[in-house]
mmCIF file of C-alpha atoms in Angstrom:
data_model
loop_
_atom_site.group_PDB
_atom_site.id
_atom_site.type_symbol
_atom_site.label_atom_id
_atom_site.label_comp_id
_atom_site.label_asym_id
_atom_site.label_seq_id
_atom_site.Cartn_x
_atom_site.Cartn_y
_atom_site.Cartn_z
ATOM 1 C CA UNK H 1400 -58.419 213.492 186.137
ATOM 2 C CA UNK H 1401 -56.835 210.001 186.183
ATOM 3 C CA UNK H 1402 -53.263 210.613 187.392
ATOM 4 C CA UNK H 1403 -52.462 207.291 186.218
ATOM 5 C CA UNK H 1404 -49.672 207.035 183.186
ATOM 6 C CA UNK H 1405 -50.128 208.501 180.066
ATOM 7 C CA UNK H 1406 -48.528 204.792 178.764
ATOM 8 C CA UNK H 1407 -50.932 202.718 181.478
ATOM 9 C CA UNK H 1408 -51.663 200.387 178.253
ATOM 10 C CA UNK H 1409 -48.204 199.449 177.627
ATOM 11 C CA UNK H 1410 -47.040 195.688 179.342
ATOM 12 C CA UNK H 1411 -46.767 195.352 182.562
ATOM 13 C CA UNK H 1412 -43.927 197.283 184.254
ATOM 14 C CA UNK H 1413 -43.993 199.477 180.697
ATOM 15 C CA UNK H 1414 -41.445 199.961 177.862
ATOM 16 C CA UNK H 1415 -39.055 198.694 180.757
ATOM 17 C CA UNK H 1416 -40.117 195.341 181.031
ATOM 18 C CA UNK H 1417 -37.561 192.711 180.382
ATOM 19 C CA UNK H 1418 -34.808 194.977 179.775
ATOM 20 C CA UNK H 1419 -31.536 195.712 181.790
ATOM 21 C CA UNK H 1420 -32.389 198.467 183.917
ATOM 22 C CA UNK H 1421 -28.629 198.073 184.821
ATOM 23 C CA UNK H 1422 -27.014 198.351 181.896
ATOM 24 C CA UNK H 1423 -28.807 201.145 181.103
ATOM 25 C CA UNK H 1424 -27.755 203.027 183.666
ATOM 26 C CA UNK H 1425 -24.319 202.003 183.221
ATOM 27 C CA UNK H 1426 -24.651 203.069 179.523
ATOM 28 C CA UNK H 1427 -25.842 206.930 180.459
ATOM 29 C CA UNK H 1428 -23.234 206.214 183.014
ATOM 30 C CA UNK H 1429 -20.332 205.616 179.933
ATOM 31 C CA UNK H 1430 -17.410 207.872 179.410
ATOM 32 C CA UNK H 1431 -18.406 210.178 176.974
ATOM 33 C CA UNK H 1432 -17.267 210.460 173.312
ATOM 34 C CA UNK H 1433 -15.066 212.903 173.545
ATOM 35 C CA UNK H 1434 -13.028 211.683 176.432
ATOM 36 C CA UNK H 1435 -12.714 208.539 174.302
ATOM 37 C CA UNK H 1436 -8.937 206.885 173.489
ATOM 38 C CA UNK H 1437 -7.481 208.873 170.492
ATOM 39 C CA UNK H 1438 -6.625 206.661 167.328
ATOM 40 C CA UNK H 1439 -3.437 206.215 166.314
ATOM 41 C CA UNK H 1440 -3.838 207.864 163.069
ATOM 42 C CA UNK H 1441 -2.625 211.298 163.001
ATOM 43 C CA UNK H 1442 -5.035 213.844 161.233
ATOM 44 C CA UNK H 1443 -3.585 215.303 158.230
ATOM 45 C CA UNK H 1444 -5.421 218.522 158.993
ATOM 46 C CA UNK H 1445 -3.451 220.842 161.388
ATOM 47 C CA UNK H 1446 -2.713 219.931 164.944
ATOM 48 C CA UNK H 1447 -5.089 222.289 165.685
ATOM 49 C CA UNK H 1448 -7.774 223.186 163.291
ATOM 50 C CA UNK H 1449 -10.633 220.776 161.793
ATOM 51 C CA UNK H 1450 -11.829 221.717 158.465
ATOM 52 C CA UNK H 1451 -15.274 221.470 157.640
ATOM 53 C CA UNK H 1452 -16.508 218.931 154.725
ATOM 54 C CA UNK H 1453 -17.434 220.556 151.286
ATOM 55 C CA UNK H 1454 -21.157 220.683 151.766
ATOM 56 C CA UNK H 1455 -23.326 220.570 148.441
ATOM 57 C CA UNK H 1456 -25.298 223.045 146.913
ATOM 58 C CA UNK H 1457 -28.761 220.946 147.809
ATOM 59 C CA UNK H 1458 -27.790 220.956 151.761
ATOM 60 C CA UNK H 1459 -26.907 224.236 151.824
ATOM 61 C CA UNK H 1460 -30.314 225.134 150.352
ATOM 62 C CA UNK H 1461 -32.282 222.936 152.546
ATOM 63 C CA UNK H 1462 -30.431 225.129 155.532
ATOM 64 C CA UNK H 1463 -31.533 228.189 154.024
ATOM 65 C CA UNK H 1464 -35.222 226.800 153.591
ATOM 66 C CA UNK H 1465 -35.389 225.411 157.328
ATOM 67 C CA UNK H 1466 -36.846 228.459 160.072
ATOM 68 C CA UNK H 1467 -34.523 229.748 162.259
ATOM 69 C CA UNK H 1468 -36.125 228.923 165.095
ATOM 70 C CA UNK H 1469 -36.079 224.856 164.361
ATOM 71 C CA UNK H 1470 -32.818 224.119 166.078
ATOM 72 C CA UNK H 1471 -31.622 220.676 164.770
ATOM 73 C CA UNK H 1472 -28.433 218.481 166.010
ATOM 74 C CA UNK H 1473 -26.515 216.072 167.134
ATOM 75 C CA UNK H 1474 -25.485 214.453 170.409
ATOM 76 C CA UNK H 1475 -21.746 215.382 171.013
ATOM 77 C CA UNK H 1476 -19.440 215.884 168.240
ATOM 78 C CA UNK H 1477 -16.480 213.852 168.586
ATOM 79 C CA UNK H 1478 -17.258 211.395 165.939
ATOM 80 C CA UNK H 1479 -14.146 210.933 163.369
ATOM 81 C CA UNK H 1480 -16.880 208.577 160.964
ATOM 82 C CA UNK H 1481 -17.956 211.812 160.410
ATOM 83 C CA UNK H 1482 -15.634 212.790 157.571
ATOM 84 C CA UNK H 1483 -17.088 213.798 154.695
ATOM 85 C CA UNK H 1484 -20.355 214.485 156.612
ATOM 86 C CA UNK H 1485 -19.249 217.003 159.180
ATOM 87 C CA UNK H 1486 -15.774 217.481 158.976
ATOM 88 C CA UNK H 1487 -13.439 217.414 155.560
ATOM 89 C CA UNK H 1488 -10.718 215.608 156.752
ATOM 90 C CA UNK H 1489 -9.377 212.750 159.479
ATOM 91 C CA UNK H 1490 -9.553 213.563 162.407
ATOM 92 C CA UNK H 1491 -8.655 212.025 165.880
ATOM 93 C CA UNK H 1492 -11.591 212.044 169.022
ATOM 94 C CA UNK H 1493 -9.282 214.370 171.123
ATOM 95 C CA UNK H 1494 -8.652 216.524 168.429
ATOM 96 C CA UNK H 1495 -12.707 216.595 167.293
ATOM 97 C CA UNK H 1496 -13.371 217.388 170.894
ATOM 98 C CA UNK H 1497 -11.339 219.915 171.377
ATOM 99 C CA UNK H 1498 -11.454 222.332 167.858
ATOM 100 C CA UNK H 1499 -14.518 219.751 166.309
ATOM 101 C CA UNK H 1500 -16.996 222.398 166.981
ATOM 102 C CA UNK H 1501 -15.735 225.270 164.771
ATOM 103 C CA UNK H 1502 -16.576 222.706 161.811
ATOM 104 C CA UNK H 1503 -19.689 221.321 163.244
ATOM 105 C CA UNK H 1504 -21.223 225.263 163.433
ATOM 106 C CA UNK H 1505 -20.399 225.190 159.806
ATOM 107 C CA UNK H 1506 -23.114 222.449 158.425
ATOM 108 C CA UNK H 1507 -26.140 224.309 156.804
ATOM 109 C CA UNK H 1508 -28.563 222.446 158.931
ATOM 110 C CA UNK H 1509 -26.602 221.978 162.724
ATOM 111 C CA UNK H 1510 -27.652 224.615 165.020
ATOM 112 C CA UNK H 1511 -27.674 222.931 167.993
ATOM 113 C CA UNK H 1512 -25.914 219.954 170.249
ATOM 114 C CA UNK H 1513 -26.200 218.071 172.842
ATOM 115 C CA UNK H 1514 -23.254 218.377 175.392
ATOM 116 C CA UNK H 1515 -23.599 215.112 177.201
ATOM 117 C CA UNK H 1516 -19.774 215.647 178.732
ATOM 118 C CA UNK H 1517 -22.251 217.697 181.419
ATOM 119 C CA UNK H 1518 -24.437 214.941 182.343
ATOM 120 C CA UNK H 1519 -21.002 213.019 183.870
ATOM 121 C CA UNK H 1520 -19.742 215.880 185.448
ATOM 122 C CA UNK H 1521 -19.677 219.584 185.448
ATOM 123 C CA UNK H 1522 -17.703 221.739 183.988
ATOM 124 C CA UNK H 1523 -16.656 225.064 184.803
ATOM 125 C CA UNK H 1524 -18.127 228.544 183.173
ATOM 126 C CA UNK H 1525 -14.743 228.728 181.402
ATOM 127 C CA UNK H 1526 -15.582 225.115 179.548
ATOM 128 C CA UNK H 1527 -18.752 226.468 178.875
ATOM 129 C CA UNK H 1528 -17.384 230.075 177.388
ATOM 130 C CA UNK H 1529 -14.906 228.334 175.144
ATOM 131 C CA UNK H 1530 -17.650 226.329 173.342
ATOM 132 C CA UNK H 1531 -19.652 229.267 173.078
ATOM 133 C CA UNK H 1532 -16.766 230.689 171.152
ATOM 134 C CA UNK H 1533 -16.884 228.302 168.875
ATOM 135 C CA UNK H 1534 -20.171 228.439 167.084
ATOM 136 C CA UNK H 1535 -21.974 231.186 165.197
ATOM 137 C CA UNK H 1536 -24.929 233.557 166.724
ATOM 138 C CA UNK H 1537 -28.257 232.196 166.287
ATOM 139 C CA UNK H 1538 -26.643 228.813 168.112
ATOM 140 C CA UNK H 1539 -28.146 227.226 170.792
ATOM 141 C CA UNK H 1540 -26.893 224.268 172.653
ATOM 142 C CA UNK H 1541 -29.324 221.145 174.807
ATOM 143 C CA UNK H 1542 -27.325 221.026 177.901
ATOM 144 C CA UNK H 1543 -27.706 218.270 180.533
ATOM 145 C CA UNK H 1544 -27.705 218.557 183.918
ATOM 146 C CA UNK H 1545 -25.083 216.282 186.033
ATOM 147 C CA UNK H 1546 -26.275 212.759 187.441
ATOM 148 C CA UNK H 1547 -24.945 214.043 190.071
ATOM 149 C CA UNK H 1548 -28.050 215.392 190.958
ATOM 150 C CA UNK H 1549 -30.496 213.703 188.364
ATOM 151 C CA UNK H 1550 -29.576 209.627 189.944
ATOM 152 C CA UNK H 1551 -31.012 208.846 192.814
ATOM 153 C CA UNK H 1552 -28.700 205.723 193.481
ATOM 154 C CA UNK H 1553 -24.840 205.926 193.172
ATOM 155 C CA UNK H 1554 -23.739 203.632 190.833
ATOM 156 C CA UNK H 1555 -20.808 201.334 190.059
ATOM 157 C CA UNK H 1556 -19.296 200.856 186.750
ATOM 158 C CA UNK H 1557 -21.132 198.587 185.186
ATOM 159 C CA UNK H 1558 -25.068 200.755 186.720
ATOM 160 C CA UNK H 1559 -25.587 198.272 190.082
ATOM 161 C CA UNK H 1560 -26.716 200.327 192.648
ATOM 162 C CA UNK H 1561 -24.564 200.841 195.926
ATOM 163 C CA UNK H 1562 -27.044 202.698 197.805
ATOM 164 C CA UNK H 1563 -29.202 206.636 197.822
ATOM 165 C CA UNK H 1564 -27.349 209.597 196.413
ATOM 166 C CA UNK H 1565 -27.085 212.359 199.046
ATOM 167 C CA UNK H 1566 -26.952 214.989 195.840
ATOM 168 C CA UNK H 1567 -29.959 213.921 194.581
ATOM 169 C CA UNK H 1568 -32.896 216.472 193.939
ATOM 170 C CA UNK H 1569 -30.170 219.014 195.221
ATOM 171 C CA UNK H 1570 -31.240 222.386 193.858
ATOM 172 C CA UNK H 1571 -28.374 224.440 195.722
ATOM 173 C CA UNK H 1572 -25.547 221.722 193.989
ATOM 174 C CA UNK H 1573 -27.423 222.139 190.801
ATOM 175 C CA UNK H 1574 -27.056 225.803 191.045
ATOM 176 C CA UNK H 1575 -23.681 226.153 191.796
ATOM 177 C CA UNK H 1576 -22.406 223.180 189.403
ATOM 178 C CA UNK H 1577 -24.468 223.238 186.229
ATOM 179 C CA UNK H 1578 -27.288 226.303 186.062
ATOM 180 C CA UNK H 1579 -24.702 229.118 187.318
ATOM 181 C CA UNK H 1580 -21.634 228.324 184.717
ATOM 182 C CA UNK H 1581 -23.528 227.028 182.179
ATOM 183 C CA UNK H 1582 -25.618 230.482 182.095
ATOM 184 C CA UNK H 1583 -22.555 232.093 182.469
ATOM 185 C CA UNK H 1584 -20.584 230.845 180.037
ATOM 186 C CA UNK H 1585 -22.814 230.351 177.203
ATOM 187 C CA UNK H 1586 -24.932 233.167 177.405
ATOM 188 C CA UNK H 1587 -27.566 233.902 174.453
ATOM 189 C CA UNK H 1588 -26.372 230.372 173.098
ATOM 190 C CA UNK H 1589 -27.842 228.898 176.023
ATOM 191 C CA UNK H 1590 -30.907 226.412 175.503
ATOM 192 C CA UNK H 1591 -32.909 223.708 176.594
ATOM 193 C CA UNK H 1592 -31.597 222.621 180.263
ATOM 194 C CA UNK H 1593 -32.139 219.224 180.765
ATOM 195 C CA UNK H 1594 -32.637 216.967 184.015
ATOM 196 C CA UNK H 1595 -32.071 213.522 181.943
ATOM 197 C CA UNK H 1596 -33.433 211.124 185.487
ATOM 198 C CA UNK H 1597 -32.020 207.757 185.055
ATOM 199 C CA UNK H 1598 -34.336 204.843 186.062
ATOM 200 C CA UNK H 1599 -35.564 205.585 189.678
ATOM 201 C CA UNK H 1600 -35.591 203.112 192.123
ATOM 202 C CA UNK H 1601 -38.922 201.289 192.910
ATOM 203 C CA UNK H 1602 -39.766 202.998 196.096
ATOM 204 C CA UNK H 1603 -39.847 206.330 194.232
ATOM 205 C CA UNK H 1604 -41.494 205.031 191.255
ATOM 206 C CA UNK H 1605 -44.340 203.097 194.092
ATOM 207 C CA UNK H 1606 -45.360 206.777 195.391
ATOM 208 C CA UNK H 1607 -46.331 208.953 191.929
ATOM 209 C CA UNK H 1608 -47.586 211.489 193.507
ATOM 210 C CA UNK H 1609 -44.958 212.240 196.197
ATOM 211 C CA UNK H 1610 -42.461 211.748 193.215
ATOM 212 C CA UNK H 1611 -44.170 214.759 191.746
ATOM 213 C CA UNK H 1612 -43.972 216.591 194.856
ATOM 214 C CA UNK H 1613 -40.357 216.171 195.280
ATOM 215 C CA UNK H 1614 -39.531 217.095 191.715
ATOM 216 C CA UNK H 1615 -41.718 219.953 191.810
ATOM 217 C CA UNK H 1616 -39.820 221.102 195.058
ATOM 218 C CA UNK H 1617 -36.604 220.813 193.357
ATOM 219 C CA UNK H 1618 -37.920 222.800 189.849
ATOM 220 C CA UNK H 1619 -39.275 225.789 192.256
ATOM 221 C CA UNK H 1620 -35.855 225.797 194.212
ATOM 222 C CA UNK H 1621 -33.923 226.765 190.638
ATOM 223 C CA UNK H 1622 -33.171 229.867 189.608
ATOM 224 C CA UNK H 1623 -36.191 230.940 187.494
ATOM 225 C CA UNK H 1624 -35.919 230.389 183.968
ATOM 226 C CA UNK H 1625 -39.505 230.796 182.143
ATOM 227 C CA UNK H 1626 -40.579 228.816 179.180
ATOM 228 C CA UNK H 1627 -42.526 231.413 177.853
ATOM 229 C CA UNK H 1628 -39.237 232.959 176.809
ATOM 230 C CA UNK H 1629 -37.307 230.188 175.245
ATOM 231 C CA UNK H 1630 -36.801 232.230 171.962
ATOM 232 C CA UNK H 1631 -34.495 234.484 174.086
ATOM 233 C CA UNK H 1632 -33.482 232.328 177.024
ATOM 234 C CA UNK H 1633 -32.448 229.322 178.099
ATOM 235 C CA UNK H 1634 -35.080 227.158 179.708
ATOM 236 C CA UNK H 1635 -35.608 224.199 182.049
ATOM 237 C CA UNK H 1636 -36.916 220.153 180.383
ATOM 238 C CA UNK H 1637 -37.158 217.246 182.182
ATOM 239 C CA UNK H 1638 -36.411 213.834 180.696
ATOM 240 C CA UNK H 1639 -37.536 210.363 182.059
ATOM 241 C CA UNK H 1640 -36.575 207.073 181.846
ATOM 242 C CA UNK H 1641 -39.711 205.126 183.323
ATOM 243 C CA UNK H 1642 -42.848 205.667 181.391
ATOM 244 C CA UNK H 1643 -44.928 204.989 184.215
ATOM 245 C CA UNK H 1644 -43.755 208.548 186.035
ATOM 246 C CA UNK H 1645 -45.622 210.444 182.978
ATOM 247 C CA UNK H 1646 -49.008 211.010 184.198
ATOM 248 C CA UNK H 1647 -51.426 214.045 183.714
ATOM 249 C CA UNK H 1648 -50.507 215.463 187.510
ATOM 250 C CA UNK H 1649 -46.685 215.566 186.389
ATOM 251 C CA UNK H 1650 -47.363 217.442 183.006
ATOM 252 C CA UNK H 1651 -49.444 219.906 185.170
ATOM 253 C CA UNK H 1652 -47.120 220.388 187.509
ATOM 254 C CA UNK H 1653 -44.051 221.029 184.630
ATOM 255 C CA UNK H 1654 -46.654 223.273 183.237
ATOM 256 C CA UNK H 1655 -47.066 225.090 186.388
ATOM 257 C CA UNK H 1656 -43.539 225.660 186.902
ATOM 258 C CA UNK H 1657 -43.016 226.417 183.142
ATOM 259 C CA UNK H 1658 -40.498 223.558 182.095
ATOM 260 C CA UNK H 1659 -41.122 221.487 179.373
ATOM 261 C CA UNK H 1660 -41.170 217.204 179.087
ATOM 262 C CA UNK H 1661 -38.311 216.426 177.149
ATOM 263 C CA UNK H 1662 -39.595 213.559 174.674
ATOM 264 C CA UNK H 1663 -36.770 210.590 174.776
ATOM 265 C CA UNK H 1664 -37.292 208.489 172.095
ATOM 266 C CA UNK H 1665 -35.378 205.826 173.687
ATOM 267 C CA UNK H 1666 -35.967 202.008 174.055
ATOM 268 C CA UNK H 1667 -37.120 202.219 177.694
ATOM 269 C CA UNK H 1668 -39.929 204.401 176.529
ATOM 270 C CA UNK H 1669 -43.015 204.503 174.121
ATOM 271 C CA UNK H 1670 -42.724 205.826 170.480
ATOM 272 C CA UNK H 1671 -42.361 209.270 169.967
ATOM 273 C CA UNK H 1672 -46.020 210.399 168.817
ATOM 274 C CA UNK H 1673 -47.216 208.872 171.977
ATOM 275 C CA UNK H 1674 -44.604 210.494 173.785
ATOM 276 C CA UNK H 1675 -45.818 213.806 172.223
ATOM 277 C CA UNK H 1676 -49.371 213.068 172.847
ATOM 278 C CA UNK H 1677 -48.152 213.441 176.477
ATOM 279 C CA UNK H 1678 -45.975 216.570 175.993
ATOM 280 C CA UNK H 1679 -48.802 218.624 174.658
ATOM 281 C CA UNK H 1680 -50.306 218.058 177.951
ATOM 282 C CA UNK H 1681 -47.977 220.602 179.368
ATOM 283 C CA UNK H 1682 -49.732 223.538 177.400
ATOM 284 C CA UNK H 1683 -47.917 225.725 174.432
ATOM 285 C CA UNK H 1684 -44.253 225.771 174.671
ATOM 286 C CA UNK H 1685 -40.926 225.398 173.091
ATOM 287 C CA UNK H 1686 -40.722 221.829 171.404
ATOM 288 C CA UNK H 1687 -37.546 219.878 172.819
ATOM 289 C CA UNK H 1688 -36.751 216.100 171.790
ATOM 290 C CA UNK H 1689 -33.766 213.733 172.055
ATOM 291 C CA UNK H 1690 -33.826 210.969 169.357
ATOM 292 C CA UNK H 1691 -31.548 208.302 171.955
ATOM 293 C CA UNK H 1692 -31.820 205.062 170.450
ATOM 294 C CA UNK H 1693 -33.217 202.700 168.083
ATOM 295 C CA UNK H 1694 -36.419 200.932 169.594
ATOM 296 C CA UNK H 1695 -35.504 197.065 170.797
ATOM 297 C CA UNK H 1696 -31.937 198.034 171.246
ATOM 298 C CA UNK H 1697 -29.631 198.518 174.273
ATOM 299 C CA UNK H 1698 -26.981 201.351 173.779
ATOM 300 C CA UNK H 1699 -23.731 199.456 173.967
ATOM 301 C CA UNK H 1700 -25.143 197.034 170.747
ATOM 302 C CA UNK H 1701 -26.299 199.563 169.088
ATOM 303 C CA UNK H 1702 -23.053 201.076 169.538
ATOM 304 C CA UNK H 1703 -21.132 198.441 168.003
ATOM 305 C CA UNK H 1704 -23.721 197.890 165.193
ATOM 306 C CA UNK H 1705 -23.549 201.325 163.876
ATOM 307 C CA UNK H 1706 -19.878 202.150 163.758
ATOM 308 C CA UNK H 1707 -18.205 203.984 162.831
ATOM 309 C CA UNK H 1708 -21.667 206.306 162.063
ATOM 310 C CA UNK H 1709 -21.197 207.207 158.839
ATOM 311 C CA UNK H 1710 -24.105 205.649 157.042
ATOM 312 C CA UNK H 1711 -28.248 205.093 157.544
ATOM 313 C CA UNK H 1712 -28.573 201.503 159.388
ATOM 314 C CA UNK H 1713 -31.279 201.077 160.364
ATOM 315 C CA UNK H 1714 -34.237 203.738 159.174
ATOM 316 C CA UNK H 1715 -36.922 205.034 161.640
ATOM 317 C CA UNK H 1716 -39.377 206.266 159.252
ATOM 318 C CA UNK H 1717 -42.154 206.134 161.645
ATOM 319 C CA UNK H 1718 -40.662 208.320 164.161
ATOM 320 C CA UNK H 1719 -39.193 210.408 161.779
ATOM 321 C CA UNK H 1720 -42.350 211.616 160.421
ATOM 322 C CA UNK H 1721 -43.902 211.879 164.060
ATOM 323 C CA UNK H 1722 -40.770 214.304 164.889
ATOM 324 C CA UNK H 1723 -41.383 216.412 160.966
ATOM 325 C CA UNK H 1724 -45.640 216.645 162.347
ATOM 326 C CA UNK H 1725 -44.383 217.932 165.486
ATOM 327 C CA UNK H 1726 -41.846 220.501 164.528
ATOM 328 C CA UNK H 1727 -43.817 221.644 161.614
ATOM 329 C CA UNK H 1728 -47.088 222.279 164.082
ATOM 330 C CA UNK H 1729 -44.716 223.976 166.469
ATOM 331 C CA UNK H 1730 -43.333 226.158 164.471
ATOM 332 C CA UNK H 1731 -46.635 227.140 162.916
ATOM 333 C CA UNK H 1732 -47.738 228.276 166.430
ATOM 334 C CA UNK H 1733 -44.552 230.152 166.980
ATOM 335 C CA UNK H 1734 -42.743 227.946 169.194
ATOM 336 C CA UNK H 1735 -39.508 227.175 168.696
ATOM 337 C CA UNK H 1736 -38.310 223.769 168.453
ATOM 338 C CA UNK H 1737 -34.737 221.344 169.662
ATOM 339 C CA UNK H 1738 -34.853 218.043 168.142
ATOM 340 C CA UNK H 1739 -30.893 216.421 168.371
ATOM 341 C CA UNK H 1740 -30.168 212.893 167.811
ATOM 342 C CA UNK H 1741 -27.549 210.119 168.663
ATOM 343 C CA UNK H 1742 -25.712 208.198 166.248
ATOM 344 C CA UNK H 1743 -27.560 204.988 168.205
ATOM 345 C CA UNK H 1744 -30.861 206.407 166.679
ATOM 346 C CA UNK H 1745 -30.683 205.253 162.976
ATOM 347 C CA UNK H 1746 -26.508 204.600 162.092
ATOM 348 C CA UNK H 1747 -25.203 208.325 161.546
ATOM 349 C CA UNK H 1748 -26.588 211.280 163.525
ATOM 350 C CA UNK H 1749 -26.232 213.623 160.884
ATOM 351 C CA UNK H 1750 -27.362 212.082 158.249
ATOM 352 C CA UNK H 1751 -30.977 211.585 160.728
ATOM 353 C CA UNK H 1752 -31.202 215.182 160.818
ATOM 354 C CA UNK H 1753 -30.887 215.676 157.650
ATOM 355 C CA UNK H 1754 -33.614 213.193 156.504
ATOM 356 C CA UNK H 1755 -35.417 215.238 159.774
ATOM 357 C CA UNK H 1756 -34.695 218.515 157.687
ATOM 358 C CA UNK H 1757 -35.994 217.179 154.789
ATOM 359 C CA UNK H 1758 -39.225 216.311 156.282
ATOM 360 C CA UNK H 1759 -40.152 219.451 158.002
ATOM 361 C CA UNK H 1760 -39.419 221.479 155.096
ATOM 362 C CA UNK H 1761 -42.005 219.167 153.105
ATOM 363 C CA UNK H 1762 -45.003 219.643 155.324
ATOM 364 C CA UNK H 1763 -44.103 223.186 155.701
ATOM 365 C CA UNK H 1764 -45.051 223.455 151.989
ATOM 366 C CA UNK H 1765 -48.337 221.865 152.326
ATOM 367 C CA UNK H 1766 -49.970 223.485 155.611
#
């Protein structure tokens, strides 16, 4: 079988070409939302609680209509445009980050999220406990793995690389820092675990085959966490940022150490039904997708363009309906299915999944 990528007819150098390798790094590198400044309004709700926002009759009945096992959401929470979406009153970033969550478990059609505080450090099985606490049974949260041992270069601010990480590919730092706790703490509400690889350097990405010999090393190093069983366990996905790494010999190997391809619609990478095309390579399994950003834009401009992410920007139809196809197939083979999205994706996370919702529920009707 040709091991060469599934994307070989993209440009030259792939979906990468001509953008800021950089600055993408130093984007996945960014403080996360929720550590963010607080604003200097004060939320009328209480100091310590976050309402949720008076969701309609229609929502509410598209949340009964969806299958439980579609697990739908958002990345992070800690979004204060969010009133009247998400939450019923103002609230501050610290303040959504903290006691944000209660609310968030609340919307008829959120079931999952994305903690991306994770992917720029750990946190301890305590961190991980307390969220747990915070959302209903039948919840199940994307987690992502530390850079710590997902970057193969350390980084300054701004993404230039200062030279190799010694942590990288680390399976005994990954288990003690991330798969440990995180197991730990959330427990049944445990999902997809994802290795989110930021763009690899050019003498990893010049070997493809000993690439997939080092990852595969890692993977089998883990703890053991089957695939097979993602409706009752958590599970390992791997996400790239390099198209060029996604070749038939890495789907077989993620198949034959039962993790999943994550698909990242992102701008570094092809569309998402191409994407997909290339995740059902890896056999039948659990579905798991992260809707990053809007195609032909970098993260810190789509940032800006889309605040405060309370309204539909910029529509995605096309990936949209590639997303509904593929959740709607899934499910009808009995997989279950994590598709969470980023405000950057189309203007307002929330209001993506619910278009999302929308969508699944209509070709559920006609299959």
């Amino acid at each position: 079988m040709n091991q060469s990528s599934f994307f070989e007819l993209d440009a030259p150098g792939g979906p990468a070409a001509g953008t800021d390798a950089a600055a993408d790094a130093a984007a996945d590198a960014a403080t996360t939302p929720a550590a963010g400044t607080p604003k200097k309004r004060r939320s009328r709700a209480a100091a310590t609680e976050v309402p949720p926002a008076d969701h309609s009759d229609d929502l509410r009945a598209l949340g009964a209509d969806l299958p439980a096992n579609i697990h739908l959401g958002t990345s992070s929470w800690a979004f204060p445009g969010w009133r009247g979406l998400v939450y019923g009153d103002d609230a501050s970033e610290t303040l959504l980050s903290r006691e944000g969550l209660r609310a968030y478990g609340q919307h008829p059609l959120l079931r999952s999220v994305s903690l991306d505080r994770t992917f720029y450090a750990p946190i301890s099985e305590a961190q991980y406990a307390t969220y747990a606490g915070q959302v209903p049974d039948g919840f199940r949260f994307v987690v992502k793995a530390p850079n710590l041992v997902t970057d193969a270069v350390l980084r300054q601010d701004k993404g230039t690389p200062t030279g190799p990480n010694p942590s990288f590919l680390d399976a005994a730092i990954a288990t003690e820092h991330f798969v440990t706790p995180c197991l730990a703490g959330l427990g049944a509400k445990a999902g997809p675990l994802v290795f989110q690889f930021s763009p690899l350097p050019r003498d990893l990405l010049a070997d493809p085959a000993g690439w997939v010999d080092r990852l595969e090393a890692f993977l089998a190093a883990l703890p053991p966490l089957p695939a097979s069983d993602a409706a009752q366990q958590a599970f390992y996905a791997v996400e790239f940022r390099d198209a060029e790494v996604v070749t038939p010999r890495m789907m077989k190997m993620l198949a034959r150490r039962d993790a999943r391809y994550c698909v990242a619609v992102h701008s570094r990478m092809p569309p998402a039904a191409r994407q997909l095309q290339a995740e059902a390579a890896t056999g039948p399994g659990p579905l798991v997708v992260r809707w990053n950003l809007l195609a032909g834009q970098r993260y810190e401009a789509a940032k800006s363009r889309f605040k405060p992410f309370d309204r539909m920007v910029v529509p995605d139809p096309e990936t949209r309906g590639a997303l509904a196809d593929a959740a709607a197939i899934a499910h009808q083979s009995g997989k279950p299915v994590w598709i969470v999205a980023n405000n950057k994706a189309e203007g307002s996370a929330p209001l993506t999944i619910e278009g999302l919702a929308r969508e699944i529920t209509a070709r559920r009707r006609t299959r």
